[in-house]
mmCIF file of C-alpha atoms and ligand atoms in Angstrom:
data_model
loop_
_atom_site.group_PDB
_atom_site.id
_atom_site.type_symbol
_atom_site.label_atom_id
_atom_site.label_comp_id
_atom_site.label_asym_id
_atom_site.label_seq_id
_atom_site.Cartn_x
_atom_site.Cartn_y
_atom_site.Cartn_z
ATOM 1 C CA MET A 1161 -33.343 14.697 -42.732
ATOM 2 C CA PRO A 1162 -34.194 13.384 -38.895
ATOM 3 C CA THR A 1163 -34.341 16.279 -36.415
ATOM 4 C CA LEU A 1164 -31.691 16.209 -33.976
ATOM 5 C CA PRO A 1165 -31.829 19.622 -32.202
ATOM 6 C CA GLU A 1166 -28.005 19.993 -31.831
ATOM 7 C CA LEU A 1167 -27.311 18.657 -35.394
ATOM 8 C CA SER A 1168 -30.162 21.594 -36.706
ATOM 9 C CA GLU A 1169 -28.210 23.972 -34.960
ATOM 10 C CA LEU A 1170 -24.983 22.870 -35.926
ATOM 11 C CA GLU A 1171 -26.327 23.098 -39.754
ATOM 12 C CA ARG A 1172 -27.579 26.537 -39.062
ATOM 13 C CA LEU A 1173 -24.145 27.494 -37.730
ATOM 14 C CA LEU A 1174 -22.407 26.336 -40.961
ATOM 15 C CA GLU A 1175 -24.992 28.568 -42.769
ATOM 16 C CA LEU A 1176 -24.220 31.279 -40.885
ATOM 17 C CA GLY A 1177 -20.387 30.882 -41.128
ATOM 18 C CA ARG A 1178 -20.298 30.916 -44.621
ATOM 19 C CA GLY A 1179 -17.426 32.774 -46.025
ATOM 20 C CA HIS A 1180 -15.206 31.930 -42.663
ATOM 21 C CA LEU A 1181 -16.153 28.183 -41.956
ATOM 22 C CA GLU A 1182 -14.837 25.502 -44.199
ATOM 23 C CA ALA A 1183 -16.880 22.384 -43.360
ATOM 24 C CA ARG A 1184 -16.472 18.822 -44.516
ATOM 25 C CA VAL A 1185 -18.242 15.635 -43.497
ATOM 26 C CA ALA A 1186 -15.850 13.241 -41.904
ATOM 27 C CA CYS A 1187 -17.864 10.244 -41.890
ATOM 28 C CA GLU A 1188 -21.597 8.846 -41.865
ATOM 29 C CA VAL A 1189 -23.301 6.960 -39.442
ATOM 30 C CA SER A 1190 -26.055 5.103 -39.546
ATOM 31 C CA ALA A 1191 -28.903 4.637 -36.565
ATOM 32 C CA GLY A 1192 -31.606 2.347 -37.270
ATOM 33 C CA ASP A 1193 -32.760 3.536 -40.976
ATOM 34 C CA LYS A 1194 -31.711 7.174 -40.270
ATOM 35 C CA ARG A 1195 -28.057 8.469 -41.212
ATOM 36 C CA PHE A 1196 -26.630 11.220 -40.016
ATOM 37 C CA PRO A 1197 -23.324 13.081 -40.968
ATOM 38 C CA VAL A 1198 -20.016 13.931 -38.436
ATOM 39 C CA TYR A 1199 -19.162 17.431 -39.375
ATOM 40 C CA GLN A 1200 -15.526 18.590 -39.116
ATOM 41 C CA LEU A 1201 -15.031 22.517 -39.240
ATOM 42 C CA THR A 1202 -12.389 24.522 -39.533
ATOM 43 C CA LEU A 1203 -11.687 28.233 -39.324
ATOM 44 C CA GLY A 1204 -8.691 30.510 -38.982
ATOM 45 C CA ASN A 1205 -5.152 30.620 -40.586
ATOM 46 C CA PRO A 1206 -4.428 27.062 -42.447
ATOM 47 C CA ASP A 1207 -0.883 27.552 -42.242
ATOM 48 C CA PRO A 1208 0.947 24.111 -40.897
ATOM 49 C CA LYS A 1209 3.637 26.582 -38.864
ATOM 50 C CA LEU A 1210 0.831 27.978 -36.741
ATOM 51 C CA PRO A 1211 -0.677 26.246 -33.686
ATOM 52 C CA ALA A 1212 -3.735 25.007 -33.788
ATOM 53 C CA ILE A 1213 -6.664 24.215 -31.251
ATOM 54 C CA GLY A 1214 -9.191 21.589 -31.743
ATOM 55 C CA PHE A 1215 -12.980 21.423 -29.760
ATOM 56 C CA PHE A 1216 -14.791 18.004 -29.137
ATOM 57 C CA GLY A 1217 -17.979 16.847 -27.981
ATOM 58 C CA GLY A 1218 -20.763 14.562 -28.307
ATOM 59 C CA ILE A 1219 -18.663 11.725 -28.131
ATOM 60 C CA HIS A 1220 -21.029 10.157 -25.796
ATOM 61 C CA GLY A 1221 -24.815 10.569 -26.832
ATOM 62 C CA LEU A 1222 -26.140 11.112 -23.381
ATOM 63 C CA GLU A 1223 -23.926 13.979 -22.701
ATOM 64 C CA ARG A 1224 -25.640 16.695 -24.699
ATOM 65 C CA ILE A 1225 -24.400 19.375 -22.959
ATOM 66 C CA GLY A 1226 -20.896 19.142 -24.338
ATOM 67 C CA THR A 1227 -21.917 19.343 -27.865
ATOM 68 C CA GLN A 1228 -24.462 22.531 -26.829
ATOM 69 C CA VAL A 1229 -21.184 24.196 -25.461
ATOM 70 C CA LEU A 1230 -19.837 24.013 -28.485
ATOM 71 C CA LEU A 1231 -22.455 24.937 -30.487
ATOM 72 C CA TYR A 1232 -22.765 28.255 -28.235
ATOM 73 C CA PHE A 1233 -18.949 29.103 -28.423
ATOM 74 C CA LEU A 1234 -19.199 28.721 -31.763
ATOM 75 C CA ARG A 1235 -21.656 30.964 -32.424
ATOM 76 C CA GLY A 1236 -20.593 33.341 -30.669
ATOM 77 C CA LEU A 1237 -17.510 33.468 -32.201
ATOM 78 C CA LEU A 1238 -19.152 33.551 -35.998
ATOM 79 C CA ALA A 1239 -21.511 36.493 -34.361
ATOM 80 C CA ARG A 1240 -18.167 38.379 -33.089
ATOM 81 C CA LEU A 1241 -16.613 37.687 -36.710
ATOM 82 C CA GLU A 1242 -19.308 40.468 -38.272
ATOM 83 C CA TRP A 1243 -17.333 43.396 -36.243
ATOM 84 C CA ASP A 1244 -14.625 42.455 -34.036
ATOM 85 C CA LYS A 1245 -11.172 42.958 -35.313
ATOM 86 C CA SER A 1246 -9.593 41.389 -32.447
ATOM 87 C CA LEU A 1247 -10.637 38.491 -33.366
ATOM 88 C CA HIS A 1248 -10.081 38.857 -37.100
ATOM 89 C CA HIS A 1249 -6.514 39.289 -35.499
ATOM 90 C CA LEU A 1250 -6.730 36.278 -33.435
ATOM 91 C CA LEU A 1251 -7.665 34.008 -36.309
ATOM 92 C CA GLN A 1252 -4.747 35.062 -38.295
ATOM 93 C CA ASN A 1253 -2.522 33.438 -35.841
ATOM 94 C CA VAL A 1254 -4.379 30.367 -35.180
ATOM 95 C CA ARG A 1255 -6.280 27.393 -36.896
ATOM 96 C CA LEU A 1256 -9.582 26.269 -34.796
ATOM 97 C CA VAL A 1257 -11.223 22.607 -35.991
ATOM 98 C CA PHE A 1258 -14.432 21.699 -34.377
ATOM 99 C CA MET A 1259 -15.991 18.627 -34.036
ATOM 100 C CA PRO A 1260 -18.879 18.996 -31.838
ATOM 101 C CA LEU A 1261 -21.058 15.793 -32.482
ATOM 102 C CA ILE A 1262 -18.927 13.179 -32.725
ATOM 103 C CA ASN A 1263 -21.400 10.313 -32.135
ATOM 104 C CA PRO A 1264 -24.845 11.764 -33.420
ATOM 105 C CA GLY A 1265 -26.190 7.789 -33.480
ATOM 106 C CA GLY A 1266 -25.512 7.276 -29.926
ATOM 107 C CA MET A 1267 -27.346 10.944 -29.639
ATOM 108 C CA TRP A 1268 -30.064 10.390 -31.460
ATOM 109 C CA GLN A 1269 -30.739 6.937 -29.977
ATOM 110 C CA SER A 1270 -30.182 8.190 -26.418
ATOM 111 C CA THR A 1271 -27.110 5.822 -25.723
ATOM 112 C CA ARG A 1272 -23.822 6.499 -24.520
ATOM 113 C CA CYS A 1273 -22.294 4.522 -26.939
ATOM 114 C CA ASN A 1274 -22.559 4.807 -30.745
ATOM 115 C CA PRO A 1275 -25.082 2.460 -32.641
ATOM 116 C CA GLN A 1276 -22.814 -0.548 -32.083
ATOM 117 C CA GLY A 1277 -22.974 -0.084 -28.742
ATOM 118 C CA VAL A 1278 -19.311 0.782 -28.443
ATOM 119 C CA ASP A 1279 -17.569 3.092 -26.327
ATOM 120 C CA LEU A 1280 -15.691 5.863 -28.167
ATOM 121 C CA MET A 1281 -13.904 6.517 -25.471
ATOM 122 C CA ARG A 1282 -12.823 2.832 -24.635
ATOM 123 C CA ASN A 1283 -12.461 1.629 -28.237
ATOM 124 C CA ALA A 1284 -8.910 2.908 -28.878
ATOM 125 C CA PRO A 1285 -6.150 -0.140 -29.077
ATOM 126 C CA ILE A 1286 -4.721 0.859 -25.896
ATOM 127 C CA GLU A 1287 -4.366 -1.440 -23.068
ATOM 128 C CA ALA A 1288 -4.207 -0.286 -19.231
ATOM 129 C CA ALA A 1289 -0.905 -0.665 -17.882
ATOM 130 C CA ASP A 1290 -2.816 -0.841 -14.144
ATOM 131 C CA ARG A 1291 -5.755 -2.090 -12.731
ATOM 132 C CA VAL A 1292 -8.809 -0.955 -13.958
ATOM 133 C CA PRO A 1293 -12.076 -0.582 -12.659
ATOM 134 C CA PHE A 1294 -14.874 -3.805 -13.244
ATOM 135 C CA LEU A 1295 -16.803 -2.710 -16.547
ATOM 136 C CA LEU A 1296 -15.913 0.987 -16.093
ATOM 137 C CA GLY A 1297 -12.461 0.493 -17.067
ATOM 138 C CA GLY A 1298 -13.778 -1.206 -20.600
ATOM 139 C CA GLN A 1299 -15.128 -4.519 -21.330
ATOM 140 C CA ARG A 1300 -15.353 -6.880 -24.042
ATOM 141 C CA ILE A 1301 -18.178 -9.068 -22.245
ATOM 142 C CA SER A 1302 -21.082 -7.727 -24.230
ATOM 143 C CA PRO A 1303 -21.830 -4.767 -26.065
ATOM 144 C CA ARG A 1304 -25.073 -5.257 -23.928
ATOM 145 C CA LEU A 1305 -23.452 -3.972 -21.217
ATOM 146 C CA PRO A 1306 -21.666 -0.434 -20.697
ATOM 147 C CA TRP A 1307 -18.635 0.531 -21.444
ATOM 148 C CA TYR A 1308 -18.068 -1.951 -24.228
ATOM 149 C CA ARG A 1309 -14.442 -1.658 -25.915
ATOM 150 C CA GLY A 1310 -15.416 -3.338 -29.012
ATOM 151 C CA ALA A 1311 -14.077 -6.662 -30.497
ATOM 152 C CA GLU A 1312 -10.318 -7.729 -29.868
ATOM 153 C CA GLY A 1313 -8.662 -6.992 -33.015
ATOM 154 C CA ALA A 1314 -11.302 -5.167 -34.580
ATOM 155 C CA GLU A 1315 -10.465 -1.599 -36.419
ATOM 156 C CA MET A 1316 -12.038 1.549 -34.483
ATOM 157 C CA GLU A 1317 -15.444 2.375 -34.851
ATOM 158 C CA ILE A 1318 -15.652 5.001 -37.716
ATOM 159 C CA GLU A 1319 -16.698 7.981 -35.784
ATOM 160 C CA ASP A 1320 -13.291 7.354 -33.648
ATOM 161 C CA GLN A 1321 -11.433 6.953 -37.137
ATOM 162 C CA ALA A 1322 -13.048 10.100 -38.188
ATOM 163 C CA LEU A 1323 -11.922 11.774 -35.073
ATOM 164 C CA CYS A 1324 -8.546 10.166 -35.229
ATOM 165 C CA GLN A 1325 -7.636 11.538 -38.650
ATOM 166 C CA THR A 1326 -8.925 15.102 -38.086
ATOM 167 C CA VAL A 1327 -6.779 15.252 -35.135
ATOM 168 C CA GLN A 1328 -3.612 13.642 -36.845
ATOM 169 C CA GLU A 1329 -4.349 16.009 -40.126
ATOM 170 C CA GLU A 1330 -5.195 19.388 -38.459
ATOM 171 C CA LEU A 1331 -3.494 19.316 -35.005
ATOM 172 C CA LEU A 1332 -0.218 16.624 -34.554
ATOM 173 C CA SER A 1333 1.063 18.004 -37.819
ATOM 174 C CA ARG A 1334 1.745 21.458 -36.078
ATOM 175 C CA SER A 1335 4.611 22.510 -33.459
ATOM 176 C CA PHE A 1336 1.731 23.489 -31.115
ATOM 177 C CA SER A 1337 -1.559 22.061 -30.097
ATOM 178 C CA ILE A 1338 -4.245 21.894 -27.557
ATOM 179 C CA ALA A 1339 -7.555 19.573 -27.731
ATOM 180 C CA VAL A 1340 -10.388 19.915 -25.458
ATOM 181 C CA ASP A 1341 -13.122 17.299 -25.266
ATOM 182 C CA CYS A 1342 -16.256 18.346 -23.488
ATOM 183 C CA HIS A 1343 -18.663 15.495 -21.465
ATOM 184 C CA SER A 1344 -20.895 15.621 -18.566
ATOM 185 C CA GLY A 1345 -21.575 13.227 -15.932
ATOM 186 C CA PHE A 1346 -18.522 12.626 -13.589
ATOM 187 C CA GLY A 1347 -18.858 13.989 -9.884
ATOM 188 C CA SER A 1348 -20.254 17.420 -8.492
ATOM 189 C CA ARG A 1349 -17.091 19.777 -9.771
ATOM 190 C CA ASP A 1350 -16.431 20.647 -13.190
ATOM 191 C CA ARG A 1351 -12.958 19.094 -13.979
ATOM 192 C CA VAL A 1352 -10.119 19.530 -16.178
ATOM 193 C CA TRP A 1353 -8.576 15.496 -17.375
ATOM 194 C CA PHE A 1354 -5.226 15.258 -19.054
ATOM 195 C CA PRO A 1355 -3.776 12.186 -19.886
ATOM 196 C CA TYR A 1356 -2.949 9.606 -18.835
ATOM 197 C CA ALA A 1357 -6.445 6.978 -18.588
ATOM 198 C CA HIS A 1358 -4.344 4.041 -19.086
ATOM 199 C CA THR A 1359 -1.353 4.646 -16.458
ATOM 200 C CA VAL A 1360 -0.680 6.436 -13.263
ATOM 201 C CA LYS A 1361 2.360 7.500 -15.068
ATOM 202 C CA PRO A 1362 3.057 11.405 -15.444
ATOM 203 C CA ILE A 1363 2.636 12.628 -19.068
ATOM 204 C CA ALA A 1364 5.659 14.275 -20.532
ATOM 205 C CA HIS A 1365 4.357 17.868 -20.988
ATOM 206 C CA LEU A 1366 2.988 17.832 -17.608
ATOM 207 C CA ALA A 1367 5.196 21.030 -17.286
ATOM 208 C CA ASP A 1368 2.370 22.654 -19.601
ATOM 209 C CA ILE A 1369 -0.342 21.676 -18.125
ATOM 210 C CA PHE A 1370 0.862 23.353 -14.995
ATOM 211 C CA MET A 1371 1.400 26.447 -16.846
ATOM 212 C CA LEU A 1372 -1.881 26.549 -18.362
ATOM 213 C CA GLU A 1373 -3.688 25.976 -14.582
ATOM 214 C CA LYS A 1374 -1.466 28.990 -13.718
ATOM 215 C CA LEU A 1375 -2.156 31.463 -16.132
ATOM 216 C CA PHE A 1376 -5.851 30.566 -15.968
ATOM 217 C CA GLN A 1377 -6.065 30.947 -12.438
ATOM 218 C CA GLN A 1378 -4.164 34.519 -12.454
ATOM 219 C CA ILE A 1379 -6.963 35.508 -14.957
ATOM 220 C CA TYR A 1380 -9.818 34.042 -13.184
ATOM 221 C CA PRO A 1381 -8.860 33.354 -9.468
ATOM 222 C CA ASN A 1382 -11.843 31.800 -8.213
ATOM 223 C CA ASN A 1383 -12.787 29.590 -11.290
ATOM 224 C CA LYS A 1384 -14.542 26.277 -10.161
ATOM 225 C CA TYR A 1385 -12.115 23.748 -12.314
ATOM 226 C CA LEU A 1386 -10.284 21.369 -10.686
ATOM 227 C CA PHE A 1387 -7.231 19.879 -13.215
ATOM 228 C CA GLU A 1388 -5.986 16.753 -12.788
ATOM 229 C CA PRO A 1389 -5.014 13.478 -14.433
ATOM 230 C CA GLN A 1390 -7.586 11.339 -15.284
ATOM 231 C CA SER A 1391 -5.690 8.487 -13.657
ATOM 232 C CA LEU A 1392 -5.990 9.819 -10.275
ATOM 233 C CA GLN A 1393 -9.832 9.003 -10.782
ATOM 234 C CA TYR A 1394 -10.044 5.747 -12.378
ATOM 235 C CA ARG A 1395 -7.923 3.842 -15.824
ATOM 236 C CA THR A 1396 -9.317 2.721 -18.354
ATOM 237 C CA HIS A 1397 -8.514 0.752 -21.617
ATOM 238 C CA GLY A 1398 -8.828 2.178 -24.872
ATOM 239 C CA ASP A 1399 -9.064 5.882 -23.966
ATOM 240 C CA VAL A 1400 -8.664 7.920 -27.497
ATOM 241 C CA TRP A 1401 -6.960 10.780 -26.271
ATOM 242 C CA ASP A 1402 -3.753 8.688 -24.373
ATOM 243 C CA TYR A 1403 -3.634 7.114 -28.131
ATOM 244 C CA LEU A 1404 -3.594 10.226 -29.866
ATOM 245 C CA TYR A 1405 -0.975 11.656 -27.254
ATOM 246 C CA LEU A 1406 1.275 8.605 -27.393
ATOM 247 C CA GLN A 1407 1.439 9.343 -31.146
ATOM 248 C CA ALA A 1408 2.260 12.524 -30.751
ATOM 249 C CA GLN A 1409 5.212 11.715 -28.542
ATOM 250 C CA GLN A 1410 6.650 10.533 -31.604
ATOM 251 C CA ASP A 1411 7.767 13.636 -32.467
ATOM 252 C CA GLU A 1412 9.538 15.106 -29.417
ATOM 253 C CA SER A 1413 9.853 18.559 -30.667
ATOM 254 C CA LYS A 1414 5.695 18.553 -31.089
ATOM 255 C CA THR A 1415 3.711 19.895 -28.528
ATOM 256 C CA PHE A 1416 0.157 17.866 -28.368
ATOM 257 C CA LEU A 1417 -2.076 18.654 -25.146
ATOM 258 C CA PRO A 1418 -5.169 16.773 -24.688
ATOM 259 C CA LEU A 1419 -7.540 18.111 -22.302
ATOM 260 C CA THR A 1420 -11.242 16.958 -21.117
ATOM 261 C CA LEU A 1421 -13.396 19.103 -20.111
ATOM 262 C CA GLU A 1422 -15.558 16.788 -17.456
ATOM 263 C CA MET A 1423 -18.783 18.756 -16.297
ATOM 264 C CA GLY A 1424 -19.791 17.691 -13.100
ATOM 265 C CA SER A 1425 -23.520 17.114 -13.162
ATOM 266 C CA TRP A 1426 -24.488 15.543 -9.565
ATOM 267 C CA LEU A 1427 -25.124 19.127 -8.489
ATOM 268 C CA TRP A 1428 -27.374 19.978 -11.103
ATOM 269 C CA VAL A 1429 -29.352 16.534 -9.895
ATOM 270 C CA LYS A 1430 -29.115 17.674 -6.147
ATOM 271 C CA LYS A 1431 -30.944 21.331 -7.164
ATOM 272 C CA ASN A 1432 -33.199 19.390 -9.205
ATOM 273 C CA PRO A 1433 -33.710 15.735 -8.217
ATOM 274 C CA ARG A 1434 -36.333 15.096 -10.424
ATOM 275 C CA GLN A 1435 -33.564 14.794 -12.987
ATOM 276 C CA LEU A 1436 -33.043 11.476 -11.645
ATOM 277 C CA PHE A 1437 -36.005 10.303 -13.234
ATOM 278 C CA SER A 1438 -34.902 11.201 -16.585
ATOM 279 C CA ARG A 1439 -32.573 9.183 -18.702
ATOM 280 C CA GLN A 1440 -30.962 12.613 -20.057
ATOM 281 C CA GLY A 1441 -31.161 13.983 -16.665
ATOM 282 C CA ILE A 1442 -28.406 12.950 -14.585
ATOM 283 C CA PHE A 1443 -25.752 14.227 -17.380
ATOM 284 C CA ASN A 1444 -27.347 17.677 -18.332
ATOM 285 C CA PRO A 1445 -28.760 20.584 -16.841
ATOM 286 C CA SER A 1446 -32.645 20.763 -17.407
ATOM 287 C CA VAL A 1447 -33.698 24.086 -15.407
ATOM 288 C CA GLU A 1448 -33.184 27.031 -18.251
ATOM 289 C CA HIS A 1449 -31.583 29.460 -16.108
ATOM 290 C CA ARG A 1450 -29.143 26.896 -15.054
ATOM 291 C CA LEU A 1451 -28.566 25.659 -18.750
ATOM 292 C CA HIS A 1452 -27.629 29.082 -19.893
ATOM 293 C CA ARG A 1453 -25.070 29.719 -16.910
ATOM 294 C CA VAL A 1454 -23.354 26.562 -17.876
ATOM 295 C CA LEU A 1455 -22.951 27.429 -21.686
ATOM 296 C CA ARG A 1456 -21.457 30.947 -20.580
ATOM 297 C CA GLY A 1457 -19.643 30.006 -17.810
ATOM 298 C CA HIS A 1458 -17.744 27.430 -20.105
ATOM 299 C CA THR A 1459 -17.158 29.318 -22.838
ATOM 300 C CA VAL A 1460 -14.623 31.316 -20.809
ATOM 301 C CA TRP A 1461 -12.307 28.151 -20.199
ATOM 302 C CA LEU A 1462 -12.945 27.775 -24.180
ATOM 303 C CA ASP A 1463 -11.872 31.338 -25.261
ATOM 304 C CA PHE A 1464 -9.087 31.120 -22.931
ATOM 305 C CA LEU A 1465 -7.836 28.144 -24.811
ATOM 306 C CA MET A 1466 -7.775 29.565 -27.907
ATOM 307 C CA ARG A 1467 -6.103 32.517 -26.840
ATOM 308 C CA ALA A 1468 -3.189 30.463 -24.829
ATOM 309 C CA ALA A 1469 -3.133 28.100 -28.074
ATOM 310 C CA CYS A 1470 -2.531 30.994 -30.266
ATOM 311 C CA SER A 1471 0.300 32.688 -27.896
ATOM 312 C CA TYR A 1472 1.924 29.463 -26.522
ATOM 313 C CA ASP A 1473 5.176 30.347 -27.623
ATOM 314 C CA ASN A 1474 4.902 33.612 -24.803
ATOM 315 C CA TRP A 1475 4.417 31.176 -21.932
ATOM 316 C CA GLN A 1476 5.459 27.440 -22.931
ATOM 317 C CA VAL A 1477 8.478 27.172 -20.340
ATOM 318 C CA LYS A 1478 11.895 26.228 -22.284
ATOM 319 C CA GLU A 1479 14.874 24.114 -20.797
ATOM 320 C CA PRO A 1480 16.609 24.752 -18.607
ATOM 321 C CA ASP A 1481 13.405 25.751 -16.332
ATOM 322 C CA ARG A 1482 11.646 23.259 -18.038
ATOM 323 C CA GLY A 1483 12.868 20.370 -16.077
ATOM 324 C CA LEU A 1484 12.312 22.067 -12.523
ATOM 325 C CA LEU A 1485 8.826 22.996 -13.467
ATOM 326 C CA GLN A 1486 7.958 19.316 -14.549
ATOM 327 C CA GLU A 1487 9.205 18.373 -11.320
ATOM 328 C CA ARG A 1488 6.988 20.800 -9.556
ATOM 329 C CA ALA A 1489 4.340 19.316 -11.328
ATOM 330 C CA VAL A 1490 4.531 16.106 -10.869
ATOM 331 C CA ALA A 1491 4.871 17.039 -6.985
ATOM 332 C CA ARG A 1492 1.356 18.372 -7.223
ATOM 333 C CA TRP A 1493 -0.400 15.887 -8.837
ATOM 334 C CA TYR A 1494 1.748 12.632 -8.147
ATOM 335 C CA ARG A 1495 2.965 13.141 -4.734
ATOM 336 C CA PRO A 1496 0.552 14.409 -3.106
HETATM 337 ZN ZN1 ZN B 293 -18.437 11.244 -21.660
#
């Protein structure tokens, strides 16, 4: 096996979590003459009546910090399972799903795209309803250019197929689920993005996002996260979370909240401008103490989401108040 440090750590965690974790290889990818497994891990109660949360990362091969944050969080959970009764109790009431390294081929080759040159975040069969930025919004000109969507009419790339299958089976099958997908590289602040990316219209579950933000704000009043719809920054074709959210919409009784943690890296670069000259540099913190601060910091957010998913029936607002909350949320993000 080739050595990809994140994959080695993931496999160490599989060993460490024996007895608690179920693991399967969702697909295998080739990069040159190397083969890599894409793992899906689950823990907690499999009862389909219970809520679930999925943690996803490594969709873009250059954004290693997303995978590292998830592995750090998972290692902490596994260590606590040795003695923490409250965590065992929590896991009796929620299902956890992890896909921390969705694009190992891209990570191995130090590219954003997968080994076929496709950007996995532009590859879903969904067209933007509004104007998208040139190239960045997704393009079919060439896999040599960034943000390549894949050929017209082609199936989704196997990494995206594996991701979609995991989400469909483990999350969309339930009454309530959250997905959090970890990225880095945009802006100087940490952002929590939610759909849509393909249109400027608000999602039907904006009220739930509004509540999540409020709950998090109550516990961590000075947190640095900026919550916003992705469409506020730029629109894209082929966003896989839009695609899955729209699928979930086919059953109105269900709630599926896909969130993207977009770690703002420009500040890391500002504090250490030498990072500009390395390929990984602008997407990942390179100074040891900064790396550890980033890893620790986001654990708080992931832990919060896990608890929020578990106890959703205690905070999700129902009708008749729900309509009003949705209106407030629309005013918050769409009519500033
Ligand atoms: Zn990304």
